Amino acid sequence: MRHTLDKLLGPVSVALVAITVWLGLFVTPPDAQQGDLVRLVYIHPALAWVALYVAFGMAAVCSLLYLWPRTRSMVFDRLAASAVEVGVVFTVLTLITGSIWGRPTWGVWWTWDARLTSTALLGVLFIGYLALRRVPAEPHIRARRCAVAALFAAVDVPIVHFSVVWWQTLHQGATVLNPNLTPTIHGLMAWTLLLSFVAFTLVFVWMVIARYRLETLREEGEDVELAEALVARRSEGVS
Amino acid sequence: MWRDAMLVAERDLRIEMRSKVALWQVVPFAILVLLLFAFALGPGPALLKESAPGLFWLALLFSSVLAAQRSLAIEGSDATRESTRLMGLDPAGIFLGKTLALTGELIALEIVLMAGVILLFHVVVGTWWLLVASLLVAALGLSAVSVLYGSLAGGARMRATLLPVLVLPILAPVLIAGARCFASAMANGPGLGGRWLSVLCVFAAVYLVLGIVLYGPMEES
């Protein structure tokens, strides 16, 4: 059952992304003001949703669960690491797609807007987390350090979310998750937007599962290498 | 905790006074950074004066990373960490002591840098109390973050390259608030400087509390 789900998840998520692209490019109408530029709305917000809320939210929750003595398990450490790694990729894609939209709209590839700057800072903070993971240390010590670093970095997530409310920004406010919870997008455009959120979330889940397996295999590989090295060393002593 | 903090701070400062690493390496680096900024921007006094708040704070941040590396190297050398643990020192006291010692070094560095920007960039300060208060509070915040992240960064081999990557993004609010305070102090009245000063106070308080709580568990190994 589990393998069937695993095998289905990849093709299903890729197919949903393909449908989103098809709907976004060929079926949905152009915007009255933005024209065809609006089609980026079917990619950019979904990427940001996955990066900021799903990936880094998951990393924060898993880090908390690791630090909490009753739930401490290396499973949560691996899950947090996997989520951060995929989250950083989605953050970079969010910035790139935002930049592509910003050039024709604002006239510049980048502006020092609060939303953009805090998102870039968030990406750098989590790149620091990934660098910290590469510091050689006993697994539980590394896991504890990384969990604390992830929680520190995750403080930036609400700052990114509320930046468009707290400061005067060029970046537009939330289309769906606005303070009044009244979406400003309707009809086929809204459904395509919703589909993009589902599609990219499934892609994230698929990638995290793959990354988690890789991390588990890497740790098992290290154990096997250590055991083999010990056997080889002992045999040297016998001969 | 406070007694342990004073012991550790005294030890760190005494080592610094004897080795003079900060005097011969960190201070020259800070002055060099100021000179290089001036080379990069050109000799125009108006531009240098206008850029002085940002340049001062960037020079301070870069130099503070060096000073922090030095402070953390003391803890990592010759099994010092194990020795202090065997002596039964309170981890929170160790954190506070190292933070206080580093704060003292950074304040000395700030004085040198301030003299540098006044002489080289022709800066005129109008509201001294705001500038002095922001520099004191920022030094405390910078030190707390550096010591806390130094314990996160772990082994001395990796720390040299890892610490700036971890610490500098976290210090972005200090850079922004500090530069705004500096710019307000250069103007005739404090303006919005008071608000930015409160940002620095909150930042320092948060990281002091986090350090007191987390330094012990971070150092367990």
PDB file of C-alpha atoms in Angstrom, chain B residues 106-212:
ATOM      1  CA  LEU B 106      33.321  45.807  21.146  1.00  0.00           C
ATOM      2  CA  ILE B 107      32.802  49.077  23.026  1.00  0.00           C
ATOM      3  CA  ALA B 108      36.547  49.748  22.730  1.00  0.00           C
ATOM      4  CA  LEU B 109      36.294  48.907  19.021  1.00  0.00           C
ATOM      5  CA  GLU B 110      33.301  51.244  18.628  1.00  0.00           C
ATOM      6  CA  ILE B 111      35.300  54.116  20.164  1.00  0.00           C
ATOM      7  CA  VAL B 112      38.131  53.559  17.668  1.00  0.00           C
ATOM      8  CA  LEU B 113      35.711  53.284  14.739  1.00  0.00           C
ATOM      9  CA  MET B 114      33.824  56.393  15.875  1.00  0.00           C
ATOM     10  CA  ALA B 115      37.058  58.360  15.969  1.00  0.00           C
ATOM     11  CA  GLY B 116      37.783  56.947  12.499  1.00  0.00           C
ATOM     12  CA  VAL B 117      34.518  58.115  10.906  1.00  0.00           C
ATOM     13  CA  ILE B 118      34.779  61.550  12.580  1.00  0.00           C
ATOM     14  CA  LEU B 119      38.322  62.029  11.267  1.00  0.00           C
ATOM     15  CA  LEU B 120      38.066  60.325   7.878  1.00  0.00           C
ATOM     16  CA  PHE B 121      34.434  60.934   6.892  1.00  0.00           C
ATOM     17  CA  HIS B 122      33.995  64.359   8.600  1.00  0.00           C
ATOM     18  CA  VAL B 123      30.990  63.175  10.598  1.00  0.00           C
ATOM     19  CA  VAL B 124      29.427  65.683  13.005  1.00  0.00           C
ATOM     20  CA  VAL B 125      27.288  64.217  15.785  1.00  0.00           C
ATOM     21  CA  GLY B 126      24.376  66.324  17.030  1.00  0.00           C
ATOM     22  CA  THR B 127      22.661  63.987  19.514  1.00  0.00           C
ATOM     23  CA  TRP B 128      25.398  62.222  21.448  1.00  0.00           C
ATOM     24  CA  TRP B 129      23.176  60.482  24.004  1.00  0.00           C
ATOM     25  CA  LEU B 130      21.344  58.621  21.238  1.00  0.00           C
ATOM     26  CA  LEU B 131      24.573  57.524  19.589  1.00  0.00           C
ATOM     27  CA  VAL B 132      26.203  56.389  22.848  1.00  0.00           C
ATOM     28  CA  ALA B 133      23.070  54.545  24.021  1.00  0.00           C
ATOM     29  CA  SER B 134      22.652  52.764  20.681  1.00  0.00           C
ATOM     30  CA  LEU B 135      26.311  51.728  20.593  1.00  0.00           C
ATOM     31  CA  LEU B 136      26.229  50.345  24.146  1.00  0.00           C
ATOM     32  CA  VAL B 137      23.019  48.373  23.650  1.00  0.00           C
ATOM     33  CA  ALA B 138      24.084  47.143  20.206  1.00  0.00           C
ATOM     34  CA  ALA B 139      27.425  45.919  21.589  1.00  0.00           C
ATOM     35  CA  LEU B 140      25.521  43.843  24.149  1.00  0.00           C
ATOM     36  CA  GLY B 141      23.191  42.393  21.496  1.00  0.00           C
ATOM     37  CA  LEU B 142      26.035  41.670  19.061  1.00  0.00           C
ATOM     38  CA  SER B 143      27.996  39.905  21.790  1.00  0.00           C
ATOM     39  CA  ALA B 144      25.044  37.807  22.988  1.00  0.00           C
ATOM     40  CA  VAL B 145      24.265  36.611  19.440  1.00  0.00           C
ATOM     41  CA  SER B 146      27.923  35.898  18.655  1.00  0.00           C
ATOM     42  CA  VAL B 147      28.499  33.841  21.801  1.00  0.00           C
ATOM     43  CA  LEU B 148      25.235  31.932  21.385  1.00  0.00           C
ATOM     44  CA  TYR B 149      25.829  31.146  17.713  1.00  0.00           C
ATOM     45  CA  GLY B 150      29.460  30.357  18.441  1.00  0.00           C
ATOM     46  CA  SER B 151      28.279  27.496  20.633  1.00  0.00           C
ATOM     47  CA  LEU B 152      25.950  26.382  17.829  1.00  0.00           C
ATOM     48  CA  ALA B 153      28.732  26.490  15.255  1.00  0.00           C
ATOM     49  CA  GLY B 154      30.624  23.825  17.162  1.00  0.00           C
ATOM     50  CA  GLY B 155      34.128  22.707  16.240  1.00  0.00           C
ATOM     51  CA  ALA B 156      36.841  25.320  15.874  1.00  0.00           C
ATOM     52  CA  ARG B 157      37.845  24.021  12.427  1.00  0.00           C
ATOM     53  CA  MET B 158      34.504  24.879  10.851  1.00  0.00           C
ATOM     54  CA  ARG B 159      33.632  27.916  12.966  1.00  0.00           C
ATOM     55  CA  ALA B 160      35.856  30.362  11.089  1.00  0.00           C
ATOM     56  CA  THR B 161      33.773  30.092   7.938  1.00  0.00           C
ATOM     57  CA  LEU B 162      30.448  29.076   9.435  1.00  0.00           C
ATOM     58  CA  LEU B 163      30.029  31.802  12.061  1.00  0.00           C
ATOM     59  CA  PRO B 164      29.660  34.728   9.605  1.00  0.00           C
ATOM     60  CA  VAL B 165      27.066  32.767   7.583  1.00  0.00           C
ATOM     61  CA  LEU B 166      25.034  32.078  10.718  1.00  0.00           C
ATOM     62  CA  VAL B 167      25.477  35.364  12.549  1.00  0.00           C
ATOM     63  CA  LEU B 168      25.348  38.097   9.912  1.00  0.00           C
ATOM     64  CA  PRO B 169      21.747  37.419   8.728  1.00  0.00           C
ATOM     65  CA  ILE B 170      20.598  37.374  12.365  1.00  0.00           C
ATOM     66  CA  LEU B 171      22.351  40.701  12.923  1.00  0.00           C
ATOM     67  CA  ALA B 172      20.526  42.410  10.038  1.00  0.00           C
ATOM     68  CA  PRO B 173      18.044  44.129  12.434  1.00  0.00           C
ATOM     69  CA  VAL B 174      20.996  45.499  14.454  1.00  0.00           C
ATOM     70  CA  LEU B 175      22.583  46.854  11.283  1.00  0.00           C
ATOM     71  CA  ILE B 176      19.340  48.549  10.201  1.00  0.00           C
ATOM     72  CA  ALA B 177      18.428  49.944  13.634  1.00  0.00           C
ATOM     73  CA  GLY B 178      22.003  50.947  14.452  1.00  0.00           C
ATOM     74  CA  ALA B 179      22.480  52.793  11.166  1.00  0.00           C
ATOM     75  CA  ARG B 180      19.129  54.605  11.647  1.00  0.00           C
ATOM     76  CA  CYS B 181      20.153  55.636  15.187  1.00  0.00           C
ATOM     77  CA  PHE B 182      23.501  56.871  13.844  1.00  0.00           C
ATOM     78  CA  ALA B 183      21.787  58.877  11.093  1.00  0.00           C
ATOM     79  CA  SER B 184      19.353  60.367  13.634  1.00  0.00           C
ATOM     80  CA  ALA B 185      22.260  61.261  15.929  1.00  0.00           C
ATOM     81  CA  MET B 186      23.952  63.060  13.026  1.00  0.00           C
ATOM     82  CA  ALA B 187      20.822  65.157  12.535  1.00  0.00           C
ATOM     83  CA  ASN B 188      19.970  68.000  14.890  1.00  0.00           C
ATOM     84  CA  GLY B 189      17.157  66.195  16.735  1.00  0.00           C
ATOM     85  CA  PRO B 190      16.731  62.484  17.647  1.00  0.00           C
ATOM     86  CA  GLY B 191      13.762  62.115  15.209  1.00  0.00           C
ATOM     87  CA  LEU B 192      12.787  58.441  14.957  1.00  0.00           C
ATOM     88  CA  GLY B 193      16.068  57.392  16.585  1.00  0.00           C
ATOM     89  CA  GLY B 194      14.296  56.606  19.850  1.00  0.00           C
ATOM     90  CA  ARG B 195      12.172  53.947  18.152  1.00  0.00           C
ATOM     91  CA  TRP B 196      15.191  52.352  16.528  1.00  0.00           C
ATOM     92  CA  LEU B 197      16.947  52.403  19.906  1.00  0.00           C
ATOM     93  CA  SER B 198      14.046  50.442  21.375  1.00  0.00           C
ATOM     94  CA  VAL B 199      14.498  47.862  18.560  1.00  0.00           C
ATOM     95  CA  LEU B 200      18.127  47.463  19.646  1.00  0.00           C
ATOM     96  CA  CYS B 201      17.040  47.112  23.309  1.00  0.00           C
ATOM     97  CA  VAL B 202      14.473  44.400  22.465  1.00  0.00           C
ATOM     98  CA  PHE B 203      17.013  42.567  20.286  1.00  0.00           C
ATOM     99  CA  ALA B 204      19.634  42.581  23.059  1.00  0.00           C
ATOM    100  CA  ALA B 205      17.126  41.508  25.725  1.00  0.00           C
ATOM    101  CA  VAL B 206      15.745  38.632  23.613  1.00  0.00           C
ATOM    102  CA  TYR B 207      19.165  37.210  22.798  1.00  0.00           C
ATOM    103  CA  LEU B 208      20.431  37.619  26.371  1.00  0.00           C
ATOM    104  CA  VAL B 209      17.463  35.607  27.665  1.00  0.00           C
ATOM    105  CA  LEU B 210      17.814  33.004  24.888  1.00  0.00           C
ATOM    106  CA  GLY B 211      21.520  32.693  25.631  1.00  0.00           C
ATOM    107  CA  ILE B 212      20.985  32.239  29.366  1.00  0.00           C
TER     108      ILE B 212
END
